[in-house]
Each structure stands twice: as structure tokens, then as C-alpha cells.
PDB file of C-alpha atoms in Angstrom:
ATOM      1  CA  UNK A   1       8.497 -11.168 225.381  1.00 83.00           C
ATOM      2  CA  UNK A   2       8.365  -7.561 224.281  1.00 88.00           C
ATOM      3  CA  UNK A   3       8.045  -6.813 220.589  1.00 92.00           C
ATOM      4  CA  UNK A   4       7.504  -3.894 218.227  1.00 95.00           C
ATOM      5  CA  UNK A   5       5.833  -4.167 214.838  1.00 94.00           C
ATOM      6  CA  UNK A   6       6.466  -1.333 212.480  1.00 93.00           C
ATOM      7  CA  UNK A   7       5.086  -0.417 209.075  1.00 83.00           C
ATOM      8  CA  UNK A   8       7.414  -1.741 206.455  1.00 82.00           C
ATOM      9  CA  UNK A   9       9.005   0.551 203.970  1.00 83.00           C
ATOM     10  CA  UNK A  10      10.359   2.002 201.996  1.00 93.00           C
ATOM     11  CA  UNK A  11       8.030   4.983 202.006  1.00 95.00           C
ATOM     12  CA  UNK A  12       8.396   7.665 199.347  1.00 97.00           C
ATOM     13  CA  UNK A  13       6.490  10.935 199.593  1.00 97.00           C
ATOM     14  CA  UNK A  14       6.530  14.299 197.924  1.00 97.00           C
ATOM     15  CA  UNK A  15       7.589  17.347 199.879  1.00 97.00           C
ATOM     16  CA  UNK A  16       4.775  18.835 202.022  1.00 96.00           C
ATOM     17  CA  UNK A  17       2.828  15.555 202.048  1.00 97.00           C
ATOM     18  CA  UNK A  18       1.297  14.121 205.229  1.00 97.00           C
ATOM     19  CA  UNK A  19       3.257  11.328 206.870  1.00 97.00           C
ATOM     20  CA  UNK A  20       2.074   8.412 208.977  1.00 97.00           C
ATOM     21  CA  UNK A  21       4.309   5.530 210.032  1.00 97.00           C
ATOM     22  CA  UNK A  22       2.428   2.865 211.971  1.00 97.00           C
ATOM     23  CA  UNK A  23       3.827   1.210 215.072  1.00 97.00           C
ATOM     24  CA  UNK A  24       2.194  -1.311 217.396  1.00 97.00           C
ATOM     25  CA  UNK A  25       3.722  -3.071 220.356  1.00 96.00           C
ATOM     26  CA  UNK A  26       3.383  -6.038 222.668  1.00 95.00           C
ATOM     27  CA  UNK A  27       4.641  -5.661 226.203  1.00 91.00           C
ATOM     28  CA  UNK A  28       3.872  -6.568 229.766  1.00 82.00           C
ATOM     29  CA  UNK A  29       2.799  -3.672 231.923  1.00 80.00           C
ATOM     30  CA  UNK A  30       3.293  -0.067 230.926  1.00 84.00           C
ATOM     31  CA  UNK A  31       6.334   0.463 228.740  1.00 91.00           C
ATOM     32  CA  UNK A  32       7.816   3.763 227.638  1.00 92.00           C
ATOM     33  CA  UNK A  33       7.626   4.318 223.880  1.00 94.00           C
ATOM     34  CA  UNK A  34      10.113   6.036 221.589  1.00 95.00           C
ATOM     35  CA  UNK A  35      10.737   7.074 218.017  1.00 97.00           C
ATOM     36  CA  UNK A  36      14.364   7.237 216.906  1.00 96.00           C
ATOM     37  CA  UNK A  37      15.683   8.619 213.615  1.00 96.00           C
ATOM     38  CA  UNK A  38      18.814   7.469 211.798  1.00 92.00           C
ATOM     39  CA  UNK A  39      20.257   9.686 209.077  1.00 91.00           C
ATOM     40  CA  UNK A  40      22.553   8.100 206.486  1.00 85.00           C
ATOM     41  CA  UNK A  41      25.831   6.922 208.010  1.00 80.00           C
ATOM     42  CA  UNK A  42      24.880   8.140 211.468  1.00 83.00           C
ATOM     43  CA  UNK A  43      23.798   6.692 214.773  1.00 84.00           C
ATOM     44  CA  UNK A  44      20.336   6.919 216.243  1.00 90.00           C
ATOM     45  CA  UNK A  45      18.904  10.109 217.604  1.00 92.00           C
ATOM     46  CA  UNK A  46      15.899  10.254 219.879  1.00 93.00           C
ATOM     47  CA  UNK A  47      13.090  12.009 218.027  1.00 96.00           C
ATOM     48  CA  UNK A  48      10.327  11.858 220.628  1.00 96.00           C
ATOM     49  CA  UNK A  49       9.007   9.747 223.473  1.00 94.00           C
ATOM     50  CA  UNK A  50       5.977   9.077 225.671  1.00 94.00           C
ATOM     51  CA  UNK A  51       6.068   7.423 229.055  1.00 91.00           C
ATOM     52  CA  UNK A  52       2.411   6.783 229.855  1.00 90.00           C
ATOM     53  CA  UNK A  53      -0.942   6.236 228.205  1.00 92.00           C
ATOM     54  CA  UNK A  54      -2.418   9.211 226.313  1.00 95.00           C
ATOM     55  CA  UNK A  55       0.890  11.097 226.432  1.00 95.00           C
ATOM     56  CA  UNK A  56       1.783  12.840 223.194  1.00 97.00           C
ATOM     57  CA  UNK A  57       5.417  13.152 222.247  1.00 96.00           C
ATOM     58  CA  UNK A  58       6.379  15.869 219.782  1.00 97.00           C
ATOM     59  CA  UNK A  59       9.522  17.281 218.209  1.00 97.00           C
ATOM     60  CA  UNK A  60      10.453  19.002 214.942  1.00 95.00           C
ATOM     61  CA  UNK A  61       6.855  18.843 213.715  1.00 97.00           C
ATOM     62  CA  UNK A  62       6.577  15.102 214.392  1.00 98.00           C
ATOM     63  CA  UNK A  63       3.983  13.753 216.833  1.00 98.00           C
ATOM     64  CA  UNK A  64       3.026  10.392 218.286  1.00 98.00           C
ATOM     65  CA  UNK A  65       0.378   9.535 220.885  1.00 98.00           C
ATOM     66  CA  UNK A  66       0.665   6.602 223.287  1.00 97.00           C
ATOM     67  CA  UNK A  67      -2.558   4.609 222.776  1.00 96.00           C
ATOM     68  CA  UNK A  68      -2.840   1.863 225.341  1.00 93.00           C
ATOM     69  CA  UNK A  69      -6.209   0.613 224.090  1.00 94.00           C
ATOM     70  CA  UNK A  70      -4.791  -0.109 220.625  1.00 95.00           C
ATOM     71  CA  UNK A  71      -1.177  -0.674 221.793  1.00 96.00           C
ATOM     72  CA  UNK A  72      -0.007   1.803 219.175  1.00 97.00           C
ATOM     73  CA  UNK A  73       2.382   4.725 218.831  1.00 98.00           C
ATOM     74  CA  UNK A  74       2.000   5.945 215.258  1.00 98.00           C
ATOM     75  CA  UNK A  75       4.334   8.667 214.023  1.00 98.00           C
ATOM     76  CA  UNK A  76       2.806  11.607 212.118  1.00 98.00           C
ATOM     77  CA  UNK A  77       3.938  14.813 210.495  1.00 98.00           C
ATOM     78  CA  UNK A  78       1.706  17.251 208.693  1.00 96.00           C
ATOM     79  CA  UNK A  79       4.138  18.459 206.046  1.00 96.00           C
ATOM     80  CA  UNK A  80       7.374  16.594 205.381  1.00 97.00           C
ATOM     81  CA  UNK A  81      10.581  18.103 204.057  1.00 97.00           C
ATOM     82  CA  UNK A  82      13.443  16.645 202.034  1.00 96.00           C
ATOM     83  CA  UNK A  83      15.587  16.849 205.173  1.00 95.00           C
ATOM     84  CA  UNK A  84      13.247  14.339 206.879  1.00 97.00           C
ATOM     85  CA  UNK A  85      14.578  11.580 204.636  1.00 96.00           C
ATOM     86  CA  UNK A  86      15.971   8.985 207.039  1.00 96.00           C
ATOM     87  CA  UNK A  87      15.187   5.644 208.673  1.00 94.00           C
ATOM     88  CA  UNK A  88      12.692   5.806 211.542  1.00 96.00           C
ATOM     89  CA  UNK A  89      12.633   3.255 214.355  1.00 95.00           C
ATOM     90  CA  UNK A  90       9.865   2.688 216.853  1.00 96.00           C
ATOM     91  CA  UNK A  91      11.059   1.284 220.183  1.00 95.00           C
ATOM     92  CA  UNK A  92       9.842   0.424 223.641  1.00 93.00           C
ATOM     93  CA  UNK A  93      11.442   0.062 227.013  1.00 90.00           C
ATOM     94  CA  UNK A  94       9.890  -2.075 229.671  1.00 83.00           C
ATOM     95  CA  UNK A  95       9.474  -0.374 233.021  1.00 74.00           C
ATOM     96  CA  UNK A  96      10.012  -3.553 234.965  1.00 66.00           C
ATOM     97  CA  UNK A  97      13.595  -2.702 235.758  1.00 60.00           C
ATOM     98  CA  UNK A  98      15.268  -3.882 232.549  1.00 61.00           C
ATOM     99  CA  UNK A  99      16.352  -0.809 230.704  1.00 77.00           C
ATOM    100  CA  UNK A 100      17.108  -2.291 227.293  1.00 87.00           C
ATOM    101  CA  UNK A 101      15.270  -0.991 224.249  1.00 91.00           C
ATOM    102  CA  UNK A 102      13.317  -3.255 221.904  1.00 92.00           C
ATOM    103  CA  UNK A 103      13.245  -1.904 218.358  1.00 93.00           C
ATOM    104  CA  UNK A 104      11.055  -2.332 215.327  1.00 93.00           C
ATOM    105  CA  UNK A 105      12.681  -3.129 212.004  1.00 91.00           C
ATOM    106  CA  UNK A 106      12.736   0.482 210.845  1.00 92.00           C
ATOM    107  CA  UNK A 107      11.002   2.375 208.036  1.00 94.00           C
ATOM    108  CA  UNK A 108      13.064   4.065 205.372  1.00 94.00           C
ATOM    109  CA  UNK A 109      11.504   7.389 204.367  1.00 96.00           C
ATOM    110  CA  UNK A 110      12.472   9.261 201.211  1.00 96.00           C
ATOM    111  CA  UNK A 111      11.059  12.701 200.473  1.00 97.00           C
ATOM    112  CA  UNK A 112      11.107  13.878 196.883  1.00 97.00           C
ATOM    113  CA  UNK A 113      11.327  17.624 196.167  1.00 94.00           C
TER     114      UNK A 113
ATOM    115  CA  UNK B   1      29.999  17.503 226.813  1.00 53.00           C
ATOM    116  CA  UNK B   2      31.066  15.062 224.157  1.00 70.00           C
ATOM    117  CA  UNK B   3      28.550  12.472 223.062  1.00 89.00           C
ATOM    118  CA  UNK B   4      28.997   8.730 223.051  1.00 94.00           C
ATOM    119  CA  UNK B   5      32.225   7.999 221.206  1.00 95.00           C
ATOM    120  CA  UNK B   6      32.737   4.783 219.312  1.00 96.00           C
ATOM    121  CA  UNK B   7      35.855   3.728 217.513  1.00 96.00           C
ATOM    122  CA  UNK B   8      36.799   2.732 215.021  1.00 97.00           C
ATOM    123  CA  UNK B   9      33.975   3.923 212.757  1.00 95.00           C
ATOM    124  CA  UNK B  10      34.844   1.276 210.194  1.00 96.00           C
ATOM    125  CA  UNK B  11      36.650  -1.992 210.799  1.00 98.00           C
ATOM    126  CA  UNK B  12      37.613  -4.631 208.261  1.00 98.00           C
ATOM    127  CA  UNK B  13      38.680  -8.061 209.462  1.00 98.00           C
ATOM    128  CA  UNK B  14      39.481 -11.305 207.696  1.00 98.00           C
ATOM    129  CA  UNK B  15      37.631 -14.432 208.734  1.00 98.00           C
ATOM    130  CA  UNK B  16      39.180 -15.892 211.865  1.00 98.00           C
ATOM    131  CA  UNK B  17      40.615 -12.617 213.163  1.00 98.00           C
ATOM    132  CA  UNK B  18      39.519 -10.791 216.291  1.00 98.00           C
ATOM    133  CA  UNK B  19      37.496  -7.574 216.304  1.00 98.00           C
ATOM    134  CA  UNK B  20      37.608  -5.134 219.214  1.00 98.00           C
ATOM    135  CA  UNK B  21      35.042  -2.353 219.297  1.00 98.00           C
ATOM    136  CA  UNK B  22      35.348   0.494 221.770  1.00 98.00           C
ATOM    137  CA  UNK B  23      32.724   2.710 223.335  1.00 98.00           C
ATOM    138  CA  UNK B  24      33.321   5.694 225.592  1.00 97.00           C
ATOM    139  CA  UNK B  25      30.049   6.706 227.242  1.00 95.00           C
ATOM    140  CA  UNK B  26      28.993  10.262 227.849  1.00 93.00           C
ATOM    141  CA  UNK B  27      30.542  11.930 230.858  1.00 91.00           C
ATOM    142  CA  UNK B  28      28.731  10.894 234.012  1.00 88.00           C
ATOM    143  CA  UNK B  29      27.064   7.873 232.396  1.00 90.00           C
ATOM    144  CA  UNK B  30      27.690   4.530 234.055  1.00 90.00           C
ATOM    145  CA  UNK B  31      25.319   2.346 232.018  1.00 92.00           C
ATOM    146  CA  UNK B  32      26.329   1.025 228.604  1.00 95.00           C
ATOM    147  CA  UNK B  33      24.329  -0.997 226.090  1.00 95.00           C
ATOM    148  CA  UNK B  34      25.487  -2.680 222.899  1.00 97.00           C
ATOM    149  CA  UNK B  35      23.185  -3.292 219.931  1.00 97.00           C
ATOM    150  CA  UNK B  36      23.770  -4.924 216.567  1.00 96.00           C
ATOM    151  CA  UNK B  37      22.156  -3.811 213.332  1.00 92.00           C
ATOM    152  CA  UNK B  38      22.235  -6.257 210.457  1.00 88.00           C
ATOM    153  CA  UNK B  39      21.757  -4.854 206.942  1.00 80.00           C
ATOM    154  CA  UNK B  40      18.188  -3.611 206.405  1.00 75.00           C
ATOM    155  CA  UNK B  41      17.138  -4.707 209.884  1.00 78.00           C
ATOM    156  CA  UNK B  42      16.407  -3.045 213.178  1.00 82.00           C
ATOM    157  CA  UNK B  43      18.694  -2.947 216.150  1.00 90.00           C
ATOM    158  CA  UNK B  44      18.951  -6.035 218.311  1.00 94.00           C
ATOM    159  CA  UNK B  45      19.956  -5.785 221.943  1.00 94.00           C
ATOM    160  CA  UNK B  46      23.144  -7.617 222.831  1.00 97.00           C
ATOM    161  CA  UNK B  47      24.349  -6.710 226.308  1.00 97.00           C
ATOM    162  CA  UNK B  48      23.825  -4.217 229.131  1.00 94.00           C
ATOM    163  CA  UNK B  49      26.705  -3.336 231.429  1.00 95.00           C
ATOM    164  CA  UNK B  50      27.390  -1.130 234.376  1.00 92.00           C
ATOM    165  CA  UNK B  51      30.872  -0.376 235.608  1.00 89.00           C
ATOM    166  CA  UNK B  52      32.632  -3.721 236.136  1.00 90.00           C
ATOM    167  CA  UNK B  53      29.356  -5.662 235.928  1.00 93.00           C
ATOM    168  CA  UNK B  54      27.372  -7.392 233.210  1.00 95.00           C
ATOM    169  CA  UNK B  55      23.708  -6.817 234.025  1.00 92.00           C
ATOM    170  CA  UNK B  56      22.003  -8.494 231.062  1.00 92.00           C
ATOM    171  CA  UNK B  57      23.710 -10.468 228.315  1.00 94.00           C
ATOM    172  CA  UNK B  58      20.630 -12.221 227.017  1.00 93.00           C
ATOM    173  CA  UNK B  59      21.234 -10.956 223.467  1.00 94.00           C
ATOM    174  CA  UNK B  60      24.860 -12.031 223.210  1.00 95.00           C
ATOM    175  CA  UNK B  61      25.756 -15.085 221.130  1.00 94.00           C
ATOM    176  CA  UNK B  62      27.024 -17.788 223.473  1.00 91.00           C
ATOM    177  CA  UNK B  63      30.324 -18.219 221.707  1.00 95.00           C
ATOM    178  CA  UNK B  64      33.018 -15.860 220.411  1.00 97.00           C
ATOM    179  CA  UNK B  65      31.391 -12.674 221.787  1.00 98.00           C
ATOM    180  CA  UNK B  66      32.302 -10.957 225.044  1.00 97.00           C
ATOM    181  CA  UNK B  67      31.903  -7.512 226.545  1.00 98.00           C
ATOM    182  CA  UNK B  68      33.411  -5.599 229.396  1.00 97.00           C
ATOM    183  CA  UNK B  69      33.117  -2.184 230.989  1.00 96.00           C
ATOM    184  CA  UNK B  70      36.077  -1.716 233.318  1.00 94.00           C
ATOM    185  CA  UNK B  71      36.319   0.752 236.150  1.00 91.00           C
ATOM    186  CA  UNK B  72      38.603   2.889 234.019  1.00 91.00           C
ATOM    187  CA  UNK B  73      38.446   3.201 230.264  1.00 93.00           C
ATOM    188  CA  UNK B  74      35.938   2.446 227.558  1.00 96.00           C
ATOM    189  CA  UNK B  75      33.573  -0.457 227.188  1.00 97.00           C
ATOM    190  CA  UNK B  76      34.899  -3.121 224.818  1.00 98.00           C
ATOM    191  CA  UNK B  77      32.899  -5.497 222.657  1.00 98.00           C
ATOM    192  CA  UNK B  78      35.155  -8.311 221.528  1.00 98.00           C
ATOM    193  CA  UNK B  79      34.412 -10.770 218.760  1.00 98.00           C
ATOM    194  CA  UNK B  80      36.822 -13.653 218.380  1.00 98.00           C
ATOM    195  CA  UNK B  81      37.320 -15.667 215.191  1.00 98.00           C
ATOM    196  CA  UNK B  82      35.001 -13.476 213.168  1.00 98.00           C
ATOM    197  CA  UNK B  83      32.813 -14.942 210.438  1.00 97.00           C
ATOM    198  CA  UNK B  84      31.056 -13.230 207.519  1.00 95.00           C
ATOM    199  CA  UNK B  85      27.773 -13.285 209.414  1.00 94.00           C
ATOM    200  CA  UNK B  86      29.280 -10.945 212.020  1.00 96.00           C
ATOM    201  CA  UNK B  87      29.345  -8.146 209.425  1.00 96.00           C
ATOM    202  CA  UNK B  88      27.011  -5.503 210.814  1.00 96.00           C
ATOM    203  CA  UNK B  89      26.855  -2.094 212.426  1.00 94.00           C
ATOM    204  CA  UNK B  90      27.433  -2.223 216.178  1.00 97.00           C
ATOM    205  CA  UNK B  91      25.975   0.601 218.211  1.00 96.00           C
ATOM    206  CA  UNK B  92      26.714   1.580 221.749  1.00 96.00           C
ATOM    207  CA  UNK B  93      24.385   3.622 223.934  1.00 95.00           C
ATOM    208  CA  UNK B  94      24.882   5.080 227.395  1.00 93.00           C
ATOM    209  CA  UNK B  95      22.609   6.420 230.094  1.00 89.00           C
ATOM    210  CA  UNK B  96      23.110   8.048 233.498  1.00 86.00           C
ATOM    211  CA  UNK B  97      23.066   6.220 236.845  1.00 79.00           C
ATOM    212  CA  UNK B  98      19.567   7.267 237.901  1.00 67.00           C
ATOM    213  CA  UNK B  99      17.055   5.124 236.068  1.00 68.00           C
ATOM    214  CA  UNK B 100      13.415   5.993 235.638  1.00 70.00           C
ATOM    215  CA  UNK B 101      10.757   6.438 233.019  1.00 67.00           C
ATOM    216  CA  UNK B 102      12.374   9.633 231.740  1.00 70.00           C
ATOM    217  CA  UNK B 103      15.874   8.222 231.439  1.00 76.00           C
ATOM    218  CA  UNK B 104      17.211   8.640 227.928  1.00 81.00           C
ATOM    219  CA  UNK B 105      19.851   6.506 226.263  1.00 87.00           C
ATOM    220  CA  UNK B 106      22.242   8.334 223.926  1.00 91.00           C
ATOM    221  CA  UNK B 107      23.692   6.470 220.960  1.00 93.00           C
ATOM    222  CA  UNK B 108      27.095   6.603 219.373  1.00 94.00           C
ATOM    223  CA  UNK B 109      27.626   6.720 215.616  1.00 92.00           C
ATOM    224  CA  UNK B 110      28.376   3.032 215.453  1.00 94.00           C
ATOM    225  CA  UNK B 111      31.187   0.805 214.237  1.00 96.00           C
ATOM    226  CA  UNK B 112      30.635  -0.834 210.885  1.00 95.00           C
ATOM    227  CA  UNK B 113      32.354  -4.193 210.870  1.00 97.00           C
ATOM    228  CA  UNK B 114      33.035  -5.895 207.575  1.00 97.00           C
ATOM    229  CA  UNK B 115      34.385  -9.433 207.551  1.00 97.00           C
ATOM    230  CA  UNK B 116      36.083 -10.436 204.310  1.00 97.00           C
TER     231      UNK B 116
END
């Protein structure tokens, strides 16, 4: 079945540092890929997505590129801020007609001023 | 346009009681999904419903759990005879009728169930 493997946390960085959170997936066919962010006490918000190979999703300075050859969708940001502190989830959705999302375990990110 | 509304936000139940979690999807959305998040874990799919139909319940425990999405009113996730292991955050998501690669699911803020 489908699965998502995500870099384990927690991750602690200083403000303005470079961020990478690794995500790899296993799926049949050509899934859509997503990054969601969860701020403390809140639900999930879609951060960015990519629906086909070589697509790059971007939002709020975050980027991720859909790499079919390495089955990866790593999240990057060039300069993190304290307000980026949250839990980040990588997810996929099969495009075989079942619209459920399969999530990774999440990576807790803390940015220190 | 209000987002996905879940209530209550926090629910405390004693072992053996029933828990009823409500989810009102976004206006115009006819697809509802329920996910469970155990402490320090990711979200696990439970059930996918459309109006009056259960489409996929492969993630639902076989006993004590049920879900519905009636023609009128919110979707309900019902847990009978709760046990401590049911303590978790339960998230609802909704999406519009037209499904495709660009369809986005919007999440509610979740209901945090604590069984004491």
C-alpha cells in the first residue's frame, strides 16, 4: 500500500538558517504530493503541493520538488523565521480514484531567535 | 465562507461512555474524511463519506466506531464504550464534489478526545 517516510524530528534551528525536511514515498502510479503545516493547537493547513513529476510547489518561502526518480518531495526554505515553528507533515494522495491522504509521521520544527 | 467546523474542540469522557464528534464541511463540499492523530504521531485515515454514503471505511476499527454523513446536518463520528486508547485528536476534512488532481481537502481544527 501507499506510505510516506518522513525525516524524524524534532528539528531545532536558529533564525535565518536553511531548512530541509526529507520526505520519500511509496505509491502505485503517479500520486499527488503535499506538505501540510500544523501550528500548536490548530488543524492542518495546506502549505504546498505538486501533482506531477518535476512540478515544484512553493508558498511562503517554502519549496518542494516532485522527484519521481528518487520518489522524494523534500521541503526546503532558505531562511527560517520563528513563526515557522510548527509540525510539518508530508502526504500523498493516490490518483487511482481513492481520495484519502496518506501522511508521514510529522516533523516538529522549532526556530530559536 | 466559513471553514470546516468541528465541535466540540475538547471532549472528556469516562471509560464506557459514548463520544459523538461533529463536523460541518465547507459550504458546497459533499465529501468528508475523518482522520485520527495519536500523540506524537501522524494522521491516520479512518473513513471517507459522501452524502448518505460511506465510500471507504478501511481505516475504521471494526467495533465501537461508526460514522455517518446525512443528507441534512453535519457528519458524525461516534465512538461507543470509549477506552483510554481512544484518546486522540480527531480531524475532519472536506472537499468539493468535483475530484481531480487539483482537488484540495480543507481541515477543521480537530476535536481532542480525552478518556479518563
